[in-house]
């Protein structure tokens, strides 16, 4: 008898099945896959898999010498397409696959388990029975992360490819393990001041050059670097060090490897059956059928799995543009419009909205980030407001315009000032992340330092200026690993970062610049509190195109917590450069990319400039500063006194103010105060003296 060694058993309730069939079951990993357990005193493993087109389905593995006899799973009676059963004797660590006979008598499939939590190390492709057991010690982080990960907090993200960060040359150039990263990665991130680390996909994938973006095991942590508990330990320790963890998530597409999801049971279980909607011409991959409820349950359950089981703080969703547009990278005739004649994939948009709604509802303190390269509206707006519901979106337009600008020769920059200022026009339309990611330092695009123009010193000064401009621009920040060391070579996933560069003053200067910027960004509230809101940004002067100088101010919600940023995008220094301001003010220099410790020129600057009462550029006060070549200087406001307003002459009258007018005065909102010292204006001081005289508390001598 085929099922002689399989005991009929189920973990599914009728409610589970109903949720699964309508795409609302978000904890499928608790039911599907392989679950070691004891049934009626017998130790073994329960298996469950979705294969609606299977005629018969067997579990084969090292426990039965890969022979199917006696190991056929039972097809559920309810038409759900789920096959299940309990197999005695199957233990933690055993390797298995599903042998599937399609209903149409097509080719027999040998498939890895889509819900397996561990997979063999490539090139092997079997699934592994694994009973995850880990005790977390990051309770304080999990309690506090609602505040830590909120959008009014700093995000300085270090994006990294796990396998090529650092390698063991003495051991055949192998990558570091999850456990080794604890002692190597965490000290580096802490010293550099990054708030979050973003890992390129750590799910199971067979093809090394895909960097993890061609996933074959959505629930399995990559076995290249260790087992699931060891990855959990790394995340646990990162949290204890105060570092958030973001992981790239790939719900857009999957590879056509024969052992994985493609034509899983002889039919299109996971991919869309219409090739115009189910195939990616760019990547030779298959596209999920976002309109199929069982696929939605699979994908959203997968997001829940990483957020719940691995305590991930954020999911950066890859290739969102390819998900939401039917004509993405397709020629005319290769795509079919939606029911309204448009190019939007309505099923995919509904899926993304449902995904974001579900994860934000169930996991307070997490964030989702969209890699979306078009002008599709409201990507990071709430679903109830017609948005896709993401927390943040990569600012791809800023990245392209900025890098193109910094490639330009200095003499031509005066004609392209708009290229570097245009981003502010739309900076607050989304919750943007300014990203200089892995995609910008591969495939012949050159490394970051290689993109810069000028001689060697100018290249490094250019890059320091770029990073200073980036960190003082509204939006969160993301740098790919190595960008903070300025290697001349492009990133190569087969090797490791060029750590030996840090012995050279020029490269060490870039590293120290990024470190200082991270700490400045984290400690200056004005640089992050209004990252996505215009209240925190003011232009002082963006019109000096001849000198390629930009002057802006950043503000927080604290009264007079103001920073002024002076960006010199050219090689010419300026002595006593005039800036027009509207108040009597004193400023303190707090950051300068041109300092000698950064391998700058050390150009002499005025550390505490003060305004004089002299009109300049349409304003009634003038501030003079020295501006180093190719630099970003940041000043903090330390005192400010507004000009005393001129009182209009009015004719005396005996008429009393109306009651309505009196109420409107008394109900006006007063300036809020905080723990920081409030800088009082001269008008405040005058009012205080008047009140003292009225109350008889004058201190006349």
XYZ file of C-alpha atoms in Angstrom:
701
model
C 0.000 0.000 0.000
C 1.423 3.385 -1.059
C 0.676 5.158 2.215
C 1.680 2.304 4.482
C 4.342 4.413 6.218
C 2.373 7.669 6.230
C -0.199 8.331 8.945
C -3.171 10.496 8.093
C -2.900 13.669 10.146
C -3.621 17.362 9.690
C -2.648 20.650 11.289
C -5.266 22.540 9.266
C -8.654 23.587 10.540
C -11.564 24.431 8.279
C -10.911 28.085 9.111
C -7.270 27.723 7.956
C -8.453 26.373 4.624
C -11.006 29.122 4.128
C -8.374 31.798 4.869
C -5.895 30.131 2.527
C -8.386 29.988 -0.333
C -9.224 33.685 -0.111
C -5.614 34.808 0.275
C -5.903 35.846 3.924
C -3.863 33.175 5.716
C -0.727 35.000 6.861
C 0.763 32.261 9.076
C 0.981 29.397 6.596
C 4.493 28.563 7.801
C 2.862 27.172 10.946
C 0.951 24.635 8.829
C 2.770 24.106 5.517
C 6.214 22.573 5.191
C 7.937 20.039 7.457
C 7.167 20.065 11.204
C 8.979 17.624 13.528
C 6.539 16.464 16.176
C 5.389 13.556 18.307
C 2.076 11.932 17.356
C 0.522 9.428 19.762
C 3.907 8.854 21.367
C 5.663 8.362 18.012
C 8.365 10.804 16.894
C 8.346 11.857 13.282
C 7.506 14.728 10.976
C 4.300 16.183 9.569
C 4.452 17.360 5.941
C 2.041 19.588 4.055
C 2.366 21.043 0.552
C 0.092 22.805 -1.916
C -0.001 21.003 -5.280
C -3.518 21.210 -6.769
C -2.556 19.580 -10.079
C -0.826 16.540 -8.532
C -2.185 13.076 -9.255
C -0.014 11.605 -6.521
C 2.711 13.084 -4.313
C 5.474 11.408 -2.301
C 8.070 12.508 0.244
C 11.490 11.121 -0.600
C 14.788 11.735 1.133
C 17.824 10.335 2.888
C 15.516 8.681 5.447
C 14.098 6.328 2.772
C 17.047 6.252 0.350
C 15.080 8.533 -1.976
C 12.555 5.814 -2.775
C 8.874 6.669 -2.958
C 7.333 3.344 -1.951
C 5.204 3.730 1.141
C 5.657 7.493 1.464
C 2.690 8.944 -0.402
C 0.977 11.920 1.235
C -2.822 12.144 1.486
C -4.771 14.603 -0.643
C -7.220 16.566 1.468
C -10.877 15.811 0.900
C -11.920 19.476 0.714
C -10.523 20.307 -2.725
C -7.946 22.680 -1.282
C -5.100 21.118 -3.269
C -3.115 20.405 -0.096
C -1.287 17.101 0.392
C -0.343 16.128 3.949
C 0.604 13.331 6.332
C 2.785 12.284 9.265
C 5.846 10.112 8.640
C 7.313 8.328 11.696
C 11.076 8.328 12.143
C 11.839 11.456 10.123
C 14.145 13.605 12.250
C 15.582 17.085 12.535
C 18.358 17.531 9.942
C 17.135 14.989 7.383
C 17.062 15.983 3.694
C 13.930 15.580 1.581
C 12.076 16.591 -1.577
C 8.596 16.098 -2.977
C 8.182 13.705 -5.896
C 5.155 14.916 -7.812
C 3.152 13.086 -10.489
C 1.098 15.682 -12.428
C -2.579 15.020 -13.056
C -2.074 15.381 -16.816
C 0.543 12.601 -16.746
C 3.289 15.062 -17.622
C 6.916 14.898 -16.543
C 7.515 13.791 -12.937
C 8.811 16.612 -10.755
C 11.358 16.465 -7.924
C 10.711 19.635 -5.967
C 12.178 21.343 -2.934
C 9.643 22.326 -0.288
C 8.431 25.920 -0.890
C 7.941 26.298 2.896
C 11.175 24.656 4.061
C 12.980 26.715 6.724
C 16.375 25.284 5.785
C 17.888 24.208 2.475
C 21.051 22.423 1.449
C 24.066 24.497 0.538
C 24.325 25.000 -3.261
C 24.878 23.321 -5.624
C 22.758 20.810 -3.651
C 19.068 21.697 -3.661
C 17.284 19.501 -1.132
C 15.128 20.789 1.718
C 16.106 20.009 5.302
C 13.776 19.103 8.153
C 14.564 21.714 10.783
C 12.951 22.490 14.108
C 13.987 26.103 14.793
C 14.779 26.621 18.467
C 16.164 29.961 19.616
C 15.718 32.084 22.750
C 15.877 35.805 22.005
C 17.583 38.382 24.218
C 16.522 41.557 22.397
C 13.372 42.242 24.397
C 14.367 45.842 25.120
C 14.921 46.568 21.433
C 11.591 45.017 20.469
C 9.808 47.117 23.102
C 11.527 50.316 22.000
C 11.574 49.917 18.231
C 8.221 51.632 17.670
C 10.065 54.807 18.596
C 13.509 53.841 17.241
C 12.191 52.961 13.785
C 9.640 55.757 13.496
C 9.862 58.159 10.584
C 10.982 61.080 12.747
C 14.162 59.229 13.729
C 17.497 58.969 11.852
C 18.014 56.231 9.260
C 21.670 55.852 8.248
C 21.587 52.492 6.451
C 24.606 50.340 5.607
C 23.635 48.119 2.670
C 25.726 44.978 2.310
C 26.152 41.734 0.425
C 26.877 39.199 3.121
C 29.215 36.919 1.200
C 31.626 39.552 -0.088
C 31.956 41.862 2.916
C 34.981 40.040 4.288
C 36.517 36.650 3.465
C 38.982 34.187 4.973
C 41.861 34.117 2.505
C 43.590 31.373 4.483
C 40.534 29.116 4.108
C 40.027 29.061 0.347
C 38.654 32.611 0.388
C 35.441 31.554 2.098
C 32.887 34.080 3.308
C 32.388 34.837 6.981
C 29.682 32.907 8.779
C 26.717 34.370 10.647
C 28.569 33.782 13.907
C 31.844 35.317 12.695
C 29.957 38.431 11.607
C 28.983 39.078 15.221
C 32.585 39.918 16.112
C 33.466 41.565 12.787
C 30.430 43.456 11.520
C 28.871 44.807 14.709
C 32.010 46.678 15.907
C 32.405 48.243 12.458
C 28.787 49.420 12.251
C 28.963 50.762 15.800
C 32.196 52.653 15.220
C 30.925 54.101 11.942
C 27.648 55.224 13.495
C 25.194 53.489 11.175
C 21.687 53.081 12.592
C 20.601 50.141 10.410
C 22.138 47.400 8.307
C 20.393 46.215 5.164
C 21.266 42.750 3.896
C 20.865 41.823 0.264
C 18.550 38.772 0.268
C 19.578 36.119 2.806
C 17.012 33.623 1.570
C 18.144 30.447 -0.181
C 19.319 30.978 -3.755
C 21.426 28.783 -6.064
C 22.931 31.262 -8.542
C 25.786 33.209 -6.958
C 25.877 36.069 -9.525
C 22.237 36.901 -8.719
C 23.458 38.244 -5.321
C 20.429 36.582 -3.735
C 17.731 38.144 -5.903
C 16.775 34.842 -7.581
C 15.190 33.098 -4.626
C 14.403 29.395 -4.556
C 13.756 29.032 -0.826
C 11.644 31.909 0.448
C 11.454 30.638 4.041
C 14.998 29.249 4.240
C 17.934 31.349 5.438
C 20.917 30.820 3.163
C 22.982 27.825 4.293
C 26.135 29.372 2.827
C 26.800 31.112 6.132
C 25.284 28.835 8.762
C 21.974 27.606 10.150
C 18.820 29.599 11.020
C 19.615 29.921 14.726
C 23.024 31.412 13.935
C 21.439 34.100 11.770
C 18.978 34.774 14.589
C 21.900 35.173 16.977
C 23.515 37.735 14.658
C 20.267 39.726 14.456
C 19.833 39.432 18.222
C 23.304 40.848 18.840
C 22.770 43.631 16.291
C 19.655 44.660 18.187
C 21.492 44.579 21.484
C 24.056 46.917 19.915
C 21.264 49.310 18.934
C 21.361 48.506 15.198
C 18.192 47.817 13.208
C 18.063 45.046 10.593
C 16.502 45.426 7.150
C 16.397 42.601 4.610
C 15.799 42.774 0.878
C 12.639 40.858 -0.020
C 11.848 39.663 -3.560
C 8.126 39.106 -4.205
C 8.427 40.282 -7.819
C 9.836 37.199 -9.510
C 11.581 33.853 -9.038
C 13.960 31.728 -11.143
C 12.878 28.871 -13.359
C 15.149 26.272 -11.706
C 13.577 22.855 -12.114
C 13.775 21.950 -8.422
C 11.956 25.075 -7.239
C 8.612 26.843 -7.748
C 8.389 26.822 -11.558
C 5.521 24.626 -12.849
C 5.524 23.150 -9.385
C 3.008 20.344 -9.960
C 3.021 20.431 -13.744
C 0.842 23.538 -13.747
C 1.446 27.212 -13.035
C 0.924 27.128 -9.276
C 2.971 30.223 -8.405
C 3.646 31.979 -11.720
C 1.039 33.680 -13.899
C 0.030 31.319 -16.737
C -0.054 34.135 -19.314
C 3.545 34.681 -20.403
C 2.801 38.386 -20.942
C 2.195 38.642 -17.197
C 4.244 35.716 -15.944
C 7.705 36.116 -17.477
C 10.459 38.710 -16.959
C 12.419 39.213 -20.203
C 15.229 41.125 -18.434
C 16.064 38.488 -15.862
C 14.720 35.314 -17.492
C 12.584 34.743 -14.414
C 8.935 34.033 -13.675
C 6.445 36.505 -12.204
C 4.126 35.581 -9.349
C 0.417 35.380 -10.091
C -0.620 38.175 -7.742
C -4.302 37.606 -8.416
C -4.264 34.030 -7.122
C -5.347 33.936 -3.450
C -3.083 31.023 -2.542
C -0.067 32.921 -3.921
C -0.979 36.005 -1.887
C -1.187 33.827 1.217
C 2.245 32.377 0.387
C 3.935 35.749 -0.107
C 2.403 37.635 2.809
C 3.027 34.632 5.066
C 6.646 34.790 3.989
C 6.883 38.450 5.015
C 5.286 37.578 8.367
C 7.759 34.728 8.823
C 10.829 36.986 8.607
C 9.277 39.715 10.730
C 8.053 37.317 13.413
C 10.602 34.518 13.544
C 13.736 36.540 12.736
C 12.762 39.876 14.346
C 13.525 41.705 11.103
C 12.849 45.448 11.457
C 12.200 46.247 7.830
C 11.682 44.743 4.393
C 13.086 46.548 1.393
C 10.898 45.332 -1.472
C 12.867 44.784 -4.667
C 11.803 45.819 -8.174
C 8.446 47.371 -7.288
C 8.254 49.079 -10.687
C 8.323 45.694 -12.401
C 5.480 44.536 -10.154
C 3.037 47.381 -10.699
C 3.408 47.938 -14.455
C 2.253 45.426 -17.064
C 4.475 46.956 -19.744
C 7.634 46.984 -17.640
C 10.565 46.321 -20.008
C 8.188 45.082 -22.713
C 7.710 46.178 -26.291
C 4.394 46.980 -27.882
C 2.394 43.801 -28.352
C 4.226 42.002 -25.536
C 1.783 43.103 -22.853
C -1.949 43.314 -22.380
C -3.678 46.374 -20.857
C -5.792 45.997 -17.745
C -9.588 46.006 -17.841
C -9.621 49.808 -17.952
C -7.095 50.031 -20.764
C -4.245 51.107 -18.493
C -0.737 49.764 -17.948
C -1.073 49.179 -14.191
C -1.161 45.618 -12.878
C -4.256 45.944 -10.705
C -3.814 42.555 -9.019
C -0.214 43.393 -8.107
C -1.166 46.811 -6.738
C -3.897 45.236 -4.605
C -1.369 42.687 -3.354
C 1.138 45.367 -2.317
C -1.571 47.312 -0.530
C -2.735 44.193 1.289
C 0.845 43.251 2.178
C 1.626 46.665 3.659
C -1.659 46.855 5.529
C -1.095 43.401 7.022
C 2.507 43.881 8.168
C 1.981 47.350 9.626
C -1.102 46.145 11.470
C 0.598 43.115 12.980
C 4.170 44.330 13.573
C 4.350 47.782 15.181
C 7.724 49.427 14.686
C 8.667 47.839 11.366
C 9.093 49.650 8.063
C 8.691 48.615 4.436
C 10.796 50.321 1.784
C 10.048 50.318 -1.938
C 12.680 50.233 -4.648
C 10.516 52.053 -7.174
C 12.074 53.997 -10.023
C 9.097 55.700 -11.676
C 6.836 58.612 -10.809
C 4.017 56.314 -9.685
C 2.145 58.399 -7.097
C 1.725 57.787 -3.371
C 4.088 54.838 -3.053
C 4.795 55.763 0.566
C 1.318 57.064 1.355
C -1.247 55.098 3.410
C -3.542 52.667 1.663
C -6.606 54.471 3.029
C -5.354 57.544 1.150
C -5.013 55.661 -2.125
C -1.324 54.868 -1.662
C 0.621 51.621 -1.849
C 1.241 51.798 1.894
C 5.052 51.624 2.010
C 6.859 53.424 4.807
C 9.618 54.750 2.532
C 10.733 54.812 -1.086
C 14.183 54.964 -2.664
C 14.798 58.405 -4.253
C 16.052 57.166 -7.608
C 15.654 60.529 -9.357
C 17.895 62.233 -6.796
C 20.497 59.504 -7.229
C 20.640 59.786 -11.036
C 20.682 63.599 -11.116
C 23.265 63.866 -8.351
C 25.701 61.339 -9.800
C 25.411 62.900 -13.254
C 26.171 66.304 -11.746
C 29.249 65.119 -9.875
C 30.631 63.577 -13.053
C 30.637 66.991 -14.730
C 33.799 69.069 -15.077
C 33.850 72.034 -12.698
C 33.751 74.611 -15.473
C 30.371 73.329 -16.678
C 28.632 73.004 -13.321
C 27.431 76.606 -13.352
C 25.155 75.665 -16.243
C 23.621 72.712 -14.392
C 22.720 74.150 -10.992
C 19.123 73.068 -11.549
C 20.242 69.428 -11.752
C 21.372 69.533 -8.139
C 18.542 71.699 -6.778
C 15.590 70.106 -8.600
C 15.230 67.291 -6.060
C 13.825 69.721 -3.483
C 10.848 70.354 -5.783
C 9.562 66.815 -5.115
C 11.553 65.876 -1.993
C 8.462 65.816 0.220
C 6.065 64.064 -2.170
C 7.214 60.711 -0.729
C 9.111 59.472 2.324
C 12.381 59.211 0.455
C 15.569 57.271 1.133
C 18.619 58.794 -0.565
C 20.362 55.666 -1.793
C 23.807 55.094 -3.261
C 23.326 51.354 -3.534
C 25.023 48.279 -4.954
C 23.415 48.883 -8.356
C 25.502 52.037 -8.813
C 28.927 50.379 -8.461
C 28.644 47.382 -10.829
C 28.283 46.503 -14.521
C 30.689 49.135 -15.808
C 29.108 52.045 -13.923
C 32.376 52.570 -11.995
C 32.906 52.894 -8.259
C 31.853 56.041 -6.421
C 35.331 57.585 -6.504
C 35.633 56.579 -10.156
C 32.580 58.683 -11.015
C 34.128 61.867 -9.612
C 35.862 64.379 -11.904
C 39.199 66.129 -11.423
C 42.657 65.114 -10.268
C 43.199 62.761 -7.334
C 42.684 65.343 -4.562
C 39.671 66.805 -6.345
C 38.099 63.371 -6.764
C 38.254 62.714 -3.037
C 37.100 66.242 -2.203
C 34.243 65.752 -4.655
C 33.191 62.541 -2.932
C 33.381 64.109 0.523
C 31.213 66.939 -0.788
C 28.735 64.498 -2.294
C 28.362 62.668 1.008
C 28.081 65.929 2.942
C 25.407 67.152 0.531
C 23.591 63.809 0.842
C 23.573 63.744 4.637
C 22.260 67.311 4.892
C 19.601 66.830 2.195
C 16.097 65.868 3.426
C 15.483 62.105 3.492
C 16.977 58.978 5.031
C 20.435 57.795 3.919
C 21.790 54.561 2.437
C 25.351 53.706 1.447
C 26.457 50.395 -0.018
C 29.395 48.699 1.665
C 32.714 49.988 0.388
C 31.281 53.358 -0.596
C 32.624 54.627 2.722
C 36.185 53.624 1.732
C 36.242 54.880 -1.895
C 37.700 51.871 -3.745
C 38.658 52.520 -7.356
C 37.462 49.069 -8.409
C 33.798 48.188 -8.824
C 32.239 45.848 -6.299
C 33.018 42.201 -7.037
C 30.815 39.641 -5.268
C 33.515 36.980 -5.734
C 36.001 38.778 -3.505
C 35.892 40.981 -0.438
C 36.030 44.707 0.240
C 39.443 46.314 -0.173
C 40.062 46.792 3.534
C 43.749 47.553 2.998
C 42.758 50.910 1.449
C 42.209 52.314 4.925
C 45.971 52.580 5.417
C 46.068 55.413 2.854
C 45.188 58.967 4.023
C 42.882 59.695 1.073
C 40.712 56.596 1.551
C 40.902 56.841 5.318
C 39.703 60.424 4.950
C 36.544 59.268 3.175
C 35.940 56.674 5.877
C 36.389 59.272 8.621
C 34.094 61.678 6.746
C 31.264 59.141 6.609
C 31.813 58.271 10.262
C 31.603 61.934 11.244
C 28.541 62.471 9.037
C 26.752 59.515 10.616
C 27.374 60.862 14.094
C 26.396 64.400 13.050
C 23.204 63.077 11.454
C 22.275 61.063 14.532
C 22.948 63.823 17.048
C 21.530 66.843 15.217
C 17.750 66.606 15.412
C 17.381 69.247 12.709
C 18.923 66.830 10.185
C 16.344 64.086 10.625
C 13.202 65.099 12.504
C 11.484 66.576 9.433
C 13.114 64.301 6.875
C 9.882 63.958 4.921
C 8.224 67.281 5.611
C 8.877 70.793 4.245
C 8.735 72.347 7.741
C 12.329 71.300 8.245
C 13.867 72.809 5.106
C 14.470 76.382 3.914
C 16.413 77.758 0.991
C 18.771 80.571 1.925
C 20.341 80.894 -1.519
C 20.424 78.473 -4.416
C 20.936 81.071 -7.122
C 24.731 81.491 -7.102
C 25.259 79.450 -10.238
C 28.551 81.153 -11.151
C 30.227 79.849 -8.004
C 28.108 76.652 -7.758
C 27.199 77.356 -4.144
C 24.076 76.171 -2.322
C 22.988 77.496 1.078
C 20.112 75.892 2.961
C 18.774 75.586 6.478
C 17.453 72.525 8.286
C 15.181 72.837 11.332
C 13.619 70.560 13.919
C 10.464 70.920 15.980
C 12.498 72.642 18.719
C 12.412 76.436 18.674
C 15.569 77.909 17.101
C 17.117 74.482 16.546
C 18.518 75.494 13.170
C 21.473 74.377 11.071
C 22.804 76.236 8.060
C 24.539 74.223 5.354
C 26.915 75.793 2.855
C 27.773 73.559 -0.109
C 30.601 74.574 -2.442
C 30.413 72.431 -5.552
C 33.442 73.954 -7.217
C 37.200 74.106 -6.650
C 37.369 77.822 -5.847
C 37.536 78.842 -2.154
C 35.856 82.056 -1.006
C 36.943 84.499 1.676
C 34.292 86.597 3.430
C 31.480 85.226 1.294
C 28.302 87.188 2.041
C 25.030 85.528 3.045
C 21.845 87.511 3.515
C 19.774 86.750 6.628
C 16.738 88.309 8.293
C 17.928 88.546 11.895
C 20.836 89.421 14.109
C 22.430 86.015 14.531
C 25.536 84.179 15.684
C 26.522 80.779 14.333
C 28.928 78.005 15.370
C 30.754 75.841 12.827
C 30.126 72.179 13.749
C 31.224 70.271 10.646
C 33.552 70.791 7.700
C 34.382 68.193 5.035
C 37.570 70.120 4.200
C 39.275 69.428 7.522
C 42.794 68.017 7.334
C 41.703 64.863 9.193
C 39.461 64.077 6.194
C 42.356 64.700 3.748
C 40.940 68.140 3.048
C 42.897 71.291 2.292
C 42.494 72.726 5.773
C 41.357 76.077 4.362
C 40.925 78.561 7.210
C 37.309 79.152 8.147
C 35.498 81.457 10.561
C 34.278 79.237 13.365
C 31.824 81.686 14.971
C 30.540 84.083 12.324
C 28.090 86.811 13.306
C 25.798 88.966 11.235
C 26.118 92.705 10.795
C 23.224 95.094 10.222
C 23.762 95.532 6.525
C 21.364 94.580 3.759
C 22.412 91.830 1.371
C 20.562 89.820 -1.240
C 17.155 91.194 -0.227
C 17.644 90.641 3.504
C 18.545 93.195 6.163
C 21.504 91.383 7.780
C 24.737 90.031 6.346
C 26.791 87.053 7.479
C 30.339 86.611 6.196
C 31.897 83.147 6.051
C 34.978 81.583 4.525
C 34.099 78.732 2.185
C 36.689 76.004 1.473
C 37.009 74.496 -2.018
C 34.745 71.532 -2.799
C 33.245 71.364 0.649
C 30.215 71.173 2.884
C 30.262 73.269 6.035
C 27.529 73.069 8.668
C 26.775 75.830 11.193
C 24.528 75.684 14.238
C 22.510 78.741 15.268
C 23.605 79.843 18.744
C 21.728 83.135 19.075
C 19.093 84.985 17.134
C 17.347 88.321 17.673
C 14.677 89.332 15.212
C 14.536 92.968 14.129
C 12.130 94.954 16.281
C 9.036 95.433 14.161
C 8.150 99.010 13.304
C 4.870 99.930 15.004
C 2.402 101.552 12.644
C 1.132 104.959 13.707
C -2.549 104.738 14.518
C -5.070 107.332 15.595
C -6.199 107.021 19.205
C -9.756 105.884 19.725
C -11.909 105.184 22.712
C -13.524 102.168 21.075
C -12.876 98.889 22.841
C -11.834 95.745 20.931
C -14.636 93.356 20.212
C -15.075 90.251 22.343
C -14.429 88.101 19.328
C -11.143 89.883 18.622
C -10.030 89.560 22.242
C -10.714 85.821 22.252
C -8.774 85.284 19.061
C -5.730 86.905 20.674
C -5.860 84.859 23.854
C -6.404 81.603 21.994
C -3.383 81.937 19.738
C -0.989 79.013 19.987
C 2.202 79.942 21.815
C 5.645 78.732 20.696
C 6.370 75.310 22.170
C 9.388 74.806 24.384
C 11.523 71.736 25.024
C 14.431 70.530 27.080
C 16.762 72.572 24.867
C 17.320 76.249 25.728
C 14.873 78.532 23.961
C 16.627 81.504 22.379
C 14.493 84.518 23.306
C 14.064 87.368 20.894
C 14.468 91.025 21.778
C 10.713 91.414 21.583
C 10.310 88.695 24.254
C 12.762 90.555 26.501
C 10.945 93.882 26.052
C 7.633 92.263 26.926
C 9.193 90.735 30.053
C 10.437 94.138 31.251
C 7.019 95.703 30.693
C 5.337 92.963 32.694
C 7.822 93.415 35.537
C 6.997 97.134 35.747
C 3.254 96.465 35.763
C 3.540 93.954 38.578
C 5.751 96.213 40.695
C 8.715 93.827 40.524
C 11.045 96.213 38.782
C 14.677 95.904 39.917
C 15.612 99.588 39.465
C 18.633 100.726 41.425
